[in-house]
JSON list of N, CA and C in Angstrom, two decimals:
[
{"chain": "A", "resi": 24, "resn": "TRP", "atom": "N", "xyz": [6.68, 8.23, -53.48]},
{"chain": "A", "resi": 24, "resn": "TRP", "atom": "CA", "xyz": [8.10, 8.07, -53.33]},
{"chain": "A", "resi": 24, "resn": "TRP", "atom": "C", "xyz": [8.54, 8.63, -51.98]},
{"chain": "A", "resi": 25, "resn": "ALA", "atom": "N", "xyz": [9.55, 7.99, -51.42]},
{"chain": "A", "resi": 25, "resn": "ALA", "atom": "CA", "xyz": [10.25, 8.55, -50.26]},
{"chain": "A", "resi": 25, "resn": "ALA", "atom": "C", "xyz": [11.35, 9.47, -50.79]},
{"chain": "A", "resi": 26, "resn": "ALA", "atom": "N", "xyz": [11.88, 10.31, -49.93]},
{"chain": "A", "resi": 26, "resn": "ALA", "atom": "CA", "xyz": [12.96, 11.21, -50.34]},
{"chain": "A", "resi": 26, "resn": "ALA", "atom": "C", "xyz": [14.13, 10.42, -50.91]},
{"chain": "A", "resi": 27, "resn": "THR", "atom": "N", "xyz": [14.40, 9.25, -50.36]},
{"chain": "A", "resi": 27, "resn": "THR", "atom": "CA", "xyz": [15.53, 8.45, -50.84]},
{"chain": "A", "resi": 27, "resn": "THR", "atom": "C", "xyz": [15.31, 7.98, -52.28]},
{"chain": "A", "resi": 28, "resn": "ASP", "atom": "N", "xyz": [14.06, 7.74, -52.65]},
{"chain": "A", "resi": 28, "resn": "ASP", "atom": "CA", "xyz": [13.75, 7.37, -54.04]},
{"chain": "A", "resi": 28, "resn": "ASP", "atom": "C", "xyz": [14.02, 8.54, -54.96]},
{"chain": "A", "resi": 29, "resn": "LEU", "atom": "N", "xyz": [13.63, 9.73, -54.54]},
{"chain": "A", "resi": 29, "resn": "LEU", "atom": "CA", "xyz": [13.86, 10.93, -55.34]},
{"chain": "A", "resi": 29, "resn": "LEU", "atom": "C", "xyz": [15.36, 11.20, -55.49]},
{"chain": "A", "resi": 30, "resn": "VAL", "atom": "N", "xyz": [16.12, 10.96, -54.43]},
{"chain": "A", "resi": 30, "resn": "VAL", "atom": "CA", "xyz": [17.58, 11.11, -54.49]},
{"chain": "A", "resi": 30, "resn": "VAL", "atom": "C", "xyz": [18.15, 10.16, -55.53]},
{"chain": "A", "resi": 31, "resn": "ARG", "atom": "N", "xyz": [17.73, 8.90, -55.48]},
{"chain": "A", "resi": 31, "resn": "ARG", "atom": "CA", "xyz": [18.24, 7.89, -56.41]},
{"chain": "A", "resi": 31, "resn": "ARG", "atom": "C", "xyz": [17.89, 8.25, -57.86]},
{"chain": "A", "resi": 32, "resn": "GLU", "atom": "N", "xyz": [16.67, 8.65, -58.10]},
{"chain": "A", "resi": 32, "resn": "GLU", "atom": "CA", "xyz": [16.22, 8.90, -59.47]},
{"chain": "A", "resi": 32, "resn": "GLU", "atom": "C", "xyz": [16.71, 10.23, -60.04]},
{"chain": "A", "resi": 33, "resn": "SER", "atom": "N", "xyz": [16.93, 11.22, -59.19]},
{"chain": "A", "resi": 33, "resn": "SER", "atom": "CA", "xyz": [17.32, 12.55, -59.68]},
{"chain": "A", "resi": 33, "resn": "SER", "atom": "C", "xyz": [18.82, 12.82, -59.62]},
{"chain": "A", "resi": 34, "resn": "GLY", "atom": "N", "xyz": [19.52, 12.11, -58.73]},
{"chain": "A", "resi": 34, "resn": "GLY", "atom": "CA", "xyz": [20.94, 12.39, -58.54]},
{"chain": "A", "resi": 34, "resn": "GLY", "atom": "C", "xyz": [21.20, 13.58, -57.64]},
{"chain": "A", "resi": 35, "resn": "VAL", "atom": "N", "xyz": [20.16, 14.15, -57.05]},
{"chain": "A", "resi": 35, "resn": "VAL", "atom": "CA", "xyz": [20.28, 15.28, -56.14]},
{"chain": "A", "resi": 35, "resn": "VAL", "atom": "C", "xyz": [20.48, 14.73, -54.73]},
{"chain": "A", "resi": 36, "resn": "SER", "atom": "N", "xyz": [21.28, 15.39, -53.92]},
{"chain": "A", "resi": 36, "resn": "SER", "atom": "CA", "xyz": [21.57, 14.87, -52.58]},
{"chain": "A", "resi": 36, "resn": "SER", "atom": "C", "xyz": [20.36, 14.94, -51.65]},
{"chain": "A", "resi": 37, "resn": "LEU", "atom": "N", "xyz": [20.36, 14.08, -50.66]},
{"chain": "A", "resi": 37, "resn": "LEU", "atom": "CA", "xyz": [19.29, 14.06, -49.67]},
{"chain": "A", "resi": 37, "resn": "LEU", "atom": "C", "xyz": [19.23, 15.38, -48.91]},
{"chain": "A", "resi": 38, "resn": "ALA", "atom": "N", "xyz": [20.39, 15.96, -48.60]},
{"chain": "A", "resi": 38, "resn": "ALA", "atom": "CA", "xyz": [20.41, 17.25, -47.90]},
{"chain": "A", "resi": 38, "resn": "ALA", "atom": "C", "xyz": [19.72, 18.33, -48.74]},
{"chain": "A", "resi": 39, "resn": "THR", "atom": "N", "xyz": [19.93, 18.30, -50.04]},
{"chain": "A", "resi": 39, "resn": "THR", "atom": "CA", "xyz": [19.29, 19.28, -50.93]},
{"chain": "A", "resi": 39, "resn": "THR", "atom": "C", "xyz": [17.78, 19.10, -50.93]},
{"chain": "A", "resi": 40, "resn": "ILE", "atom": "N", "xyz": [17.32, 17.86, -50.98]},
{"chain": "A", "resi": 40, "resn": "ILE", "atom": "CA", "xyz": [15.87, 17.58, -50.95]},
{"chain": "A", "resi": 40, "resn": "ILE", "atom": "C", "xyz": [15.28, 18.09, -49.64]},
{"chain": "A", "resi": 41, "resn": "HIS", "atom": "N", "xyz": [15.95, 17.81, -48.52]},
{"chain": "A", "resi": 41, "resn": "HIS", "atom": "CA", "xyz": [15.44, 18.26, -47.22]},
{"chain": "A", "resi": 41, "resn": "HIS", "atom": "C", "xyz": [15.42, 19.79, -47.13]},
{"chain": "A", "resi": 42, "resn": "ARG", "atom": "N", "xyz": [16.43, 20.46, -47.66]},
{"chain": "A", "resi": 42, "resn": "ARG", "atom": "CA", "xyz": [16.44, 21.93, -47.65]},
{"chain": "A", "resi": 42, "resn": "ARG", "atom": "C", "xyz": [15.27, 22.47, -48.47]},
{"chain": "A", "resi": 43, "resn": "ALA", "atom": "N", "xyz": [15.02, 21.87, -49.61]},
{"chain": "A", "resi": 43, "resn": "ALA", "atom": "CA", "xyz": [13.93, 22.34, -50.47]},
{"chain": "A", "resi": 43, "resn": "ALA", "atom": "C", "xyz": [12.58, 22.14, -49.79]},
{"chain": "A", "resi": 44, "resn": "GLU", "atom": "N", "xyz": [12.44, 21.06, -49.03]},
{"chain": "A", "resi": 44, "resn": "GLU", "atom": "CA", "xyz": [11.18, 20.80, -48.32]},
{"chain": "A", "resi": 44, "resn": "GLU", "atom": "C", "xyz": [10.97, 21.75, -47.16]},
{"chain": "A", "resi": 45, "resn": "SER", "atom": "N", "xyz": [12.04, 22.30, -46.60]},
{"chain": "A", "resi": 45, "resn": "SER", "atom": "CA", "xyz": [11.91, 23.12, -45.40]},
{"chain": "A", "resi": 45, "resn": "SER", "atom": "C", "xyz": [11.66, 24.59, -45.68]},
{"chain": "A", "resi": 46, "resn": "VAL", "atom": "N", "xyz": [11.75, 25.00, -46.94]},
{"chain": "A", "resi": 46, "resn": "VAL", "atom": "CA", "xyz": [11.55, 26.40, -47.30]},
{"chain": "A", "resi": 46, "resn": "VAL", "atom": "C", "xyz": [10.07, 26.63, -47.56]},
{"chain": "A", "resi": 47, "resn": "ASP", "atom": "N", "xyz": [9.53, 27.69, -46.98]},
{"chain": "A", "resi": 47, "resn": "ASP", "atom": "CA", "xyz": [8.10, 27.98, -47.08]},
{"chain": "A", "resi": 47, "resn": "ASP", "atom": "C", "xyz": [7.76, 28.67, -48.40]},
{"chain": "A", "resi": 48, "resn": "GLY", "atom": "N", "xyz": [7.29, 27.88, -49.37]},
{"chain": "A", "resi": 48, "resn": "GLY", "atom": "CA", "xyz": [6.78, 28.44, -50.61]},
{"chain": "A", "resi": 48, "resn": "GLY", "atom": "C", "xyz": [7.79, 28.80, -51.68]},
{"chain": "A", "resi": 49, "resn": "ARG", "atom": "N", "xyz": [9.08, 28.75, -51.38]},
{"chain": "A", "resi": 49, "resn": "ARG", "atom": "CA", "xyz": [10.09, 29.07, -52.39]},
{"chain": "A", "resi": 49, "resn": "ARG", "atom": "C", "xyz": [11.15, 27.97, -52.40]},
{"chain": "A", "resi": 50, "resn": "SER", "atom": "N", "xyz": [11.66, 27.69, -53.56]},
{"chain": "A", "resi": 50, "resn": "SER", "atom": "CA", "xyz": [12.69, 26.66, -53.68]},
{"chain": "A", "resi": 50, "resn": "SER", "atom": "C", "xyz": [14.06, 27.22, -53.33]},
{"chain": "A", "resi": 51, "resn": "ALA", "atom": "N", "xyz": [14.79, 26.46, -52.52]},
{"chain": "A", "resi": 51, "resn": "ALA", "atom": "CA", "xyz": [16.15, 26.85, -52.17]},
{"chain": "A", "resi": 51, "resn": "ALA", "atom": "C", "xyz": [17.15, 26.09, -53.05]},
{"chain": "A", "resi": 52, "resn": "MET", "atom": "N", "xyz": [16.66, 25.40, -54.06]},
{"chain": "A", "resi": 52, "resn": "MET", "atom": "CA", "xyz": [17.53, 24.61, -54.94]},
{"chain": "A", "resi": 52, "resn": "MET", "atom": "C", "xyz": [18.04, 25.45, -56.09]},
{"chain": "A", "resi": 53, "resn": "THR", "atom": "N", "xyz": [19.19, 25.03, -56.62]},
{"chain": "A", "resi": 53, "resn": "THR", "atom": "CA", "xyz": [19.70, 25.65, -57.84]},
{"chain": "A", "resi": 53, "resn": "THR", "atom": "C", "xyz": [18.79, 25.23, -59.00]},
{"chain": "A", "resi": 54, "resn": "PHE", "atom": "N", "xyz": [18.89, 25.94, -60.09]},
{"chain": "A", "resi": 54, "resn": "PHE", "atom": "CA", "xyz": [18.11, 25.60, -61.28]},
{"chain": "A", "resi": 54, "resn": "PHE", "atom": "C", "xyz": [18.43, 24.18, -61.74]},
{"chain": "A", "resi": 55, "resn": "ALA", "atom": "N", "xyz": [19.71, 23.82, -61.72]},
{"chain": "A", "resi": 55, "resn": "ALA", "atom": "CA", "xyz": [20.13, 22.48, -62.17]},
{"chain": "A", "resi": 55, "resn": "ALA", "atom": "C", "xyz": [19.51, 21.39, -61.30]},
{"chain": "A", "resi": 56, "resn": "ASN", "atom": "N", "xyz": [19.52, 21.58, -59.98]},
{"chain": "A", "resi": 56, "resn": "ASN", "atom": "CA", "xyz": [18.93, 20.58, -59.10]},
{"chain": "A", "resi": 56, "resn": "ASN", "atom": "C", "xyz": [17.41, 20.51, -59.26]},
{"chain": "A", "resi": 57, "resn": "ALA", "atom": "N", "xyz": [16.77, 21.67, -59.37]},
{"chain": "A", "resi": 57, "resn": "ALA", "atom": "CA", "xyz": [15.32, 21.69, -59.57]},
{"chain": "A", "resi": 57, "resn": "ALA", "atom": "C", "xyz": [14.95, 21.00, -60.89]},
{"chain": "A", "resi": 58, "resn": "SER", "atom": "N", "xyz": [15.75, 21.20, -61.92]},
{"chain": "A", "resi": 58, "resn": "SER", "atom": "CA", "xyz": [15.50, 20.56, -63.21]},
{"chain": "A", "resi": 58, "resn": "SER", "atom": "C", "xyz": [15.67, 19.04, -63.11]},
{"chain": "A", "resi": 59, "resn": "ALA", "atom": "N", "xyz": [16.67, 18.59, -62.36]},
{"chain": "A", "resi": 59, "resn": "ALA", "atom": "CA", "xyz": [16.88, 17.15, -62.19]},
{"chain": "A", "resi": 59, "resn": "ALA", "atom": "C", "xyz": [15.72, 16.52, -61.44]},
{"chain": "A", "resi": 60, "resn": "VAL", "atom": "N", "xyz": [15.21, 17.18, -60.42]},
{"chain": "A", "resi": 60, "resn": "VAL", "atom": "CA", "xyz": [14.06, 16.67, -59.67]},
{"chain": "A", "resi": 60, "resn": "VAL", "atom": "C", "xyz": [12.83, 16.64, -60.57]},
{"chain": "A", "resi": 61, "resn": "ARG", "atom": "N", "xyz": [12.60, 17.70, -61.29]},
{"chain": "A", "resi": 61, "resn": "ARG", "atom": "CA", "xyz": [11.44, 17.76, -62.20]},
{"chain": "A", "resi": 61, "resn": "ARG", "atom": "C", "xyz": [11.51, 16.64, -63.25]},
{"chain": "A", "resi": 62, "resn": "ARG", "atom": "N", "xyz": [12.68, 16.46, -63.83]},
{"chain": "A", "resi": 62, "resn": "ARG", "atom": "CA", "xyz": [12.85, 15.41, -64.85]},
{"chain": "A", "resi": 62, "resn": "ARG", "atom": "C", "xyz": [12.57, 14.03, -64.25]},
{"chain": "A", "resi": 63, "resn": "ALA", "atom": "N", "xyz": [13.06, 13.76, -63.03]},
{"chain": "A", "resi": 63, "resn": "ALA", "atom": "CA", "xyz": [12.84, 12.47, -62.38]},
{"chain": "A", "resi": 63, "resn": "ALA", "atom": "C", "xyz": [11.35, 12.24, -62.14]},
{"chain": "A", "resi": 64, "resn": "LEU", "atom": "N", "xyz": [10.67, 13.26, -61.67]},
{"chain": "A", "resi": 64, "resn": "LEU", "atom": "CA", "xyz": [9.22, 13.12, -61.42]},
{"chain": "A", "resi": 64, "resn": "LEU", "atom": "C", "xyz": [8.45, 12.91, -62.71]},
{"chain": "A", "resi": 65, "resn": "GLU", "atom": "N", "xyz": [8.78, 13.68, -63.75]},
{"chain": "A", "resi": 65, "resn": "GLU", "atom": "CA", "xyz": [8.10, 13.54, -65.03]},
{"chain": "A", "resi": 65, "resn": "GLU", "atom": "C", "xyz": [8.37, 12.17, -65.66]},
{"chain": "A", "resi": 66, "resn": "ASP", "atom": "N", "xyz": [9.60, 11.68, -65.53]},
{"chain": "A", "resi": 66, "resn": "ASP", "atom": "CA", "xyz": [9.93, 10.35, -66.06]},
{"chain": "A", "resi": 66, "resn": "ASP", "atom": "C", "xyz": [9.16, 9.26, -65.32]},
{"chain": "A", "resi": 67, "resn": "ALA", "atom": "N", "xyz": [8.78, 9.53, -64.08]},
{"chain": "A", "resi": 67, "resn": "ALA", "atom": "CA", "xyz": [8.03, 8.56, -63.28]},
{"chain": "A", "resi": 67, "resn": "ALA", "atom": "C", "xyz": [6.52, 8.67, -63.50]},
{"chain": "A", "resi": 68, "resn": "GLY", "atom": "N", "xyz": [6.10, 9.59, -64.39]},
{"chain": "A", "resi": 68, "resn": "GLY", "atom": "CA", "xyz": [4.69, 9.69, -64.71]},
{"chain": "A", "resi": 68, "resn": "GLY", "atom": "C", "xyz": [3.93, 10.79, -64.00]},
{"chain": "A", "resi": 69, "resn": "VAL", "atom": "N", "xyz": [4.64, 11.75, -63.44]},
{"chain": "A", "resi": 69, "resn": "VAL", "atom": "CA", "xyz": [3.99, 12.88, -62.78]},
{"chain": "A", "resi": 69, "resn": "VAL", "atom": "C", "xyz": [3.93, 14.04, -63.76]},
{"chain": "A", "resi": 70, "resn": "GLU", "atom": "N", "xyz": [2.76, 14.65, -63.86]},
{"chain": "A", "resi": 70, "resn": "GLU", "atom": "CA", "xyz": [2.59, 15.84, -64.70]},
{"chain": "A", "resi": 70, "resn": "GLU", "atom": "C", "xyz": [2.53, 17.05, -63.78]},
{"chain": "A", "resi": 71, "resn": "LEU", "atom": "N", "xyz": [3.46, 17.99, -63.97]},
{"chain": "A", "resi": 71, "resn": "LEU", "atom": "CA", "xyz": [3.48, 19.21, -63.16]},
{"chain": "A", "resi": 71, "resn": "LEU", "atom": "C", "xyz": [2.64, 20.26, -63.87]},
{"chain": "A", "resi": 72, "resn": "ILE", "atom": "N", "xyz": [1.75, 20.88, -63.12]},
{"chain": "A", "resi": 72, "resn": "ILE", "atom": "CA", "xyz": [0.78, 21.82, -63.69]},
{"chain": "A", "resi": 72, "resn": "ILE", "atom": "C", "xyz": [1.19, 23.24, -63.29]},
{"chain": "A", "resi": 73, "resn": "GLU", "atom": "N", "xyz": [1.34, 24.09, -64.27]},
{"chain": "A", "resi": 73, "resn": "GLU", "atom": "CA", "xyz": [1.70, 25.49, -64.01]},
{"chain": "A", "resi": 73, "resn": "GLU", "atom": "C", "xyz": [0.50, 26.23, -63.43]},
{"chain": "A", "resi": 74, "resn": "GLU", "atom": "N", "xyz": [0.75, 27.39, -62.93]},
{"chain": "A", "resi": 74, "resn": "GLU", "atom": "CA", "xyz": [-0.30, 28.26, -62.39]},
{"chain": "A", "resi": 74, "resn": "GLU", "atom": "C", "xyz": [-1.36, 28.49, -63.48]},
{"chain": "A", "resi": 75, "resn": "ASP", "atom": "N", "xyz": [-2.61, 28.24, -63.12]},
{"chain": "A", "resi": 75, "resn": "ASP", "atom": "CA", "xyz": [-3.70, 28.43, -64.10]},
{"chain": "A", "resi": 75, "resn": "ASP", "atom": "C", "xyz": [-4.91, 29.09, -63.44]},
{"chain": "A", "resi": 76, "resn": "GLY", "atom": "N", "xyz": [-4.67, 29.85, -62.41]},
{"chain": "A", "resi": 76, "resn": "GLY", "atom": "CA", "xyz": [-5.76, 30.47, -61.69]},
{"chain": "A", "resi": 76, "resn": "GLY", "atom": "C", "xyz": [-6.14, 29.69, -60.46]},
{"chain": "A", "resi": 77, "resn": "GLY", "atom": "N", "xyz": [-5.82, 28.40, -60.44]},
{"chain": "A", "resi": 77, "resn": "GLY", "atom": "CA", "xyz": [-6.13, 27.56, -59.28]},
{"chain": "A", "resi": 77, "resn": "GLY", "atom": "C", "xyz": [-4.89, 27.18, -58.51]},
{"chain": "A", "resi": 78, "resn": "GLY", "atom": "N", "xyz": [-3.76, 27.71, -58.93]},
{"chain": "A", "resi": 78, "resn": "GLY", "atom": "CA", "xyz": [-2.50, 27.40, -58.26]},
{"chain": "A", "resi": 78, "resn": "GLY", "atom": "C", "xyz": [-1.77, 26.28, -58.97]},
{"chain": "A", "resi": 79, "resn": "PRO", "atom": "N", "xyz": [-0.45, 26.23, -58.82]},
{"chain": "A", "resi": 79, "resn": "PRO", "atom": "CA", "xyz": [0.33, 25.15, -59.43]},
{"chain": "A", "resi": 79, "resn": "PRO", "atom": "C", "xyz": [0.04, 23.84, -58.71]},
{"chain": "A", "resi": 80, "resn": "GLY", "atom": "N", "xyz": [0.32, 22.74, -59.38]},
{"chain": "A", "resi": 80, "resn": "GLY", "atom": "CA", "xyz": [0.07, 21.44, -58.75]},
{"chain": "A", "resi": 80, "resn": "GLY", "atom": "C", "xyz": [0.73, 20.31, -59.52]},
{"chain": "A", "resi": 81, "resn": "ALA", "atom": "N", "xyz": [0.33, 19.11, -59.17]},
{"chain": "A", "resi": 81, "resn": "ALA", "atom": "CA", "xyz": [0.86, 17.91, -59.81]},
{"chain": "A", "resi": 81, "resn": "ALA", "atom": "C", "xyz": [-0.22, 16.86, -59.86]},
{"chain": "A", "resi": 82, "resn": "ARG", "atom": "N", "xyz": [-0.14, 16.00, -60.85]},
{"chain": "A", "resi": 82, "resn": "ARG", "atom": "CA", "xyz": [-1.07, 14.88, -60.98]},
{"chain": "A", "resi": 82, "resn": "ARG", "atom": "C", "xyz": [-0.35, 13.78, -61.76]},
{"chain": "A", "resi": 83, "resn": "LEU", "atom": "N", "xyz": [-0.87, 12.57, -61.67]},
{"chain": "A", "resi": 83, "resn": "LEU", "atom": "CA", "xyz": [-0.32, 11.48, -62.46]},
{"chain": "A", "resi": 83, "resn": "LEU", "atom": "C", "xyz": [-0.79, 11.62, -63.90]},
{"chain": "A", "resi": 84, "resn": "LYS", "atom": "N", "xyz": [0.11, 11.38, -64.83]},
{"chain": "A", "resi": 84, "resn": "LYS", "atom": "CA", "xyz": [-0.24, 11.44, -66.24]},
{"chain": "A", "resi": 84, "resn": "LYS", "atom": "C", "xyz": [-1.25, 10.36, -66.57]},
{"chain": "A", "resi": 85, "resn": "GLN", "atom": "N", "xyz": [-2.12, 10.65, -67.51]},
{"chain": "A", "resi": 85, "resn": "GLN", "atom": "CA", "xyz": [-3.08, 9.67, -67.97]},
{"chain": "A", "resi": 85, "resn": "GLN", "atom": "C", "xyz": [-2.37, 8.69, -68.89]},
{"chain": "A", "resi": 86, "resn": "PRO", "atom": "N", "xyz": [-2.64, 7.40, -68.75]},
{"chain": "A", "resi": 86, "resn": "PRO", "atom": "CA", "xyz": [-2.02, 6.45, -69.67]},
{"chain": "A", "resi": 86, "resn": "PRO", "atom": "C", "xyz": [-2.55, 6.68, -71.09]},
{"chain": "A", "resi": 87, "resn": "PRO", "atom": "N", "xyz": [-1.75, 6.38, -72.09]},
{"chain": "A", "resi": 87, "resn": "PRO", "atom": "CA", "xyz": [-2.23, 6.56, -73.48]},
{"chain": "A", "resi": 87, "resn": "PRO", "atom": "C", "xyz": [-3.45, 5.68, -73.72]},
{"chain": "A", "resi": 88, "resn": "ALA", "atom": "N", "xyz": [-4.37, 6.19, -74.53]},
{"chain": "A", "resi": 88, "resn": "ALA", "atom": "CA", "xyz": [-5.58, 5.42, -74.87]},
{"chain": "A", "resi": 88, "resn": "ALA", "atom": "C", "xyz": [-5.21, 4.20, -75.68]},
{"chain": "A", "resi": 89, "resn": "ALA", "atom": "N", "xyz": [-5.86, 3.09, -75.37]},
{"chain": "A", "resi": 89, "resn": "ALA", "atom": "CA", "xyz": [-5.63, 1.85, -76.12]},
{"chain": "A", "resi": 89, "resn": "ALA", "atom": "C", "xyz": [-6.19, 2.01, -77.53]},
{"chain": "A", "resi": 90, "resn": "GLN", "atom": "N", "xyz": [-5.46, 1.47, -78.50]},
{"chain": "A", "resi": 90, "resn": "GLN", "atom": "CA", "xyz": [-5.93, 1.58, -79.89]},
{"chain": "A", "resi": 90, "resn": "GLN", "atom": "C", "xyz": [-6.27, 0.24, -80.43]}
]
């Protein structure tokens, strides 16, 4: 996705996305904006991975197994 896609899907402003990208290691977004971005990414099939010893990350969700 481009930033404009994330803006469209999350409802968060482009300026907010750019500010969040420019901060080194910490989010400058409000909880509400961060939640909206997370929800948009998860709805698009991205799985966000919490810290598990290897660092936080993201991956595409696996499609459900065919039955």
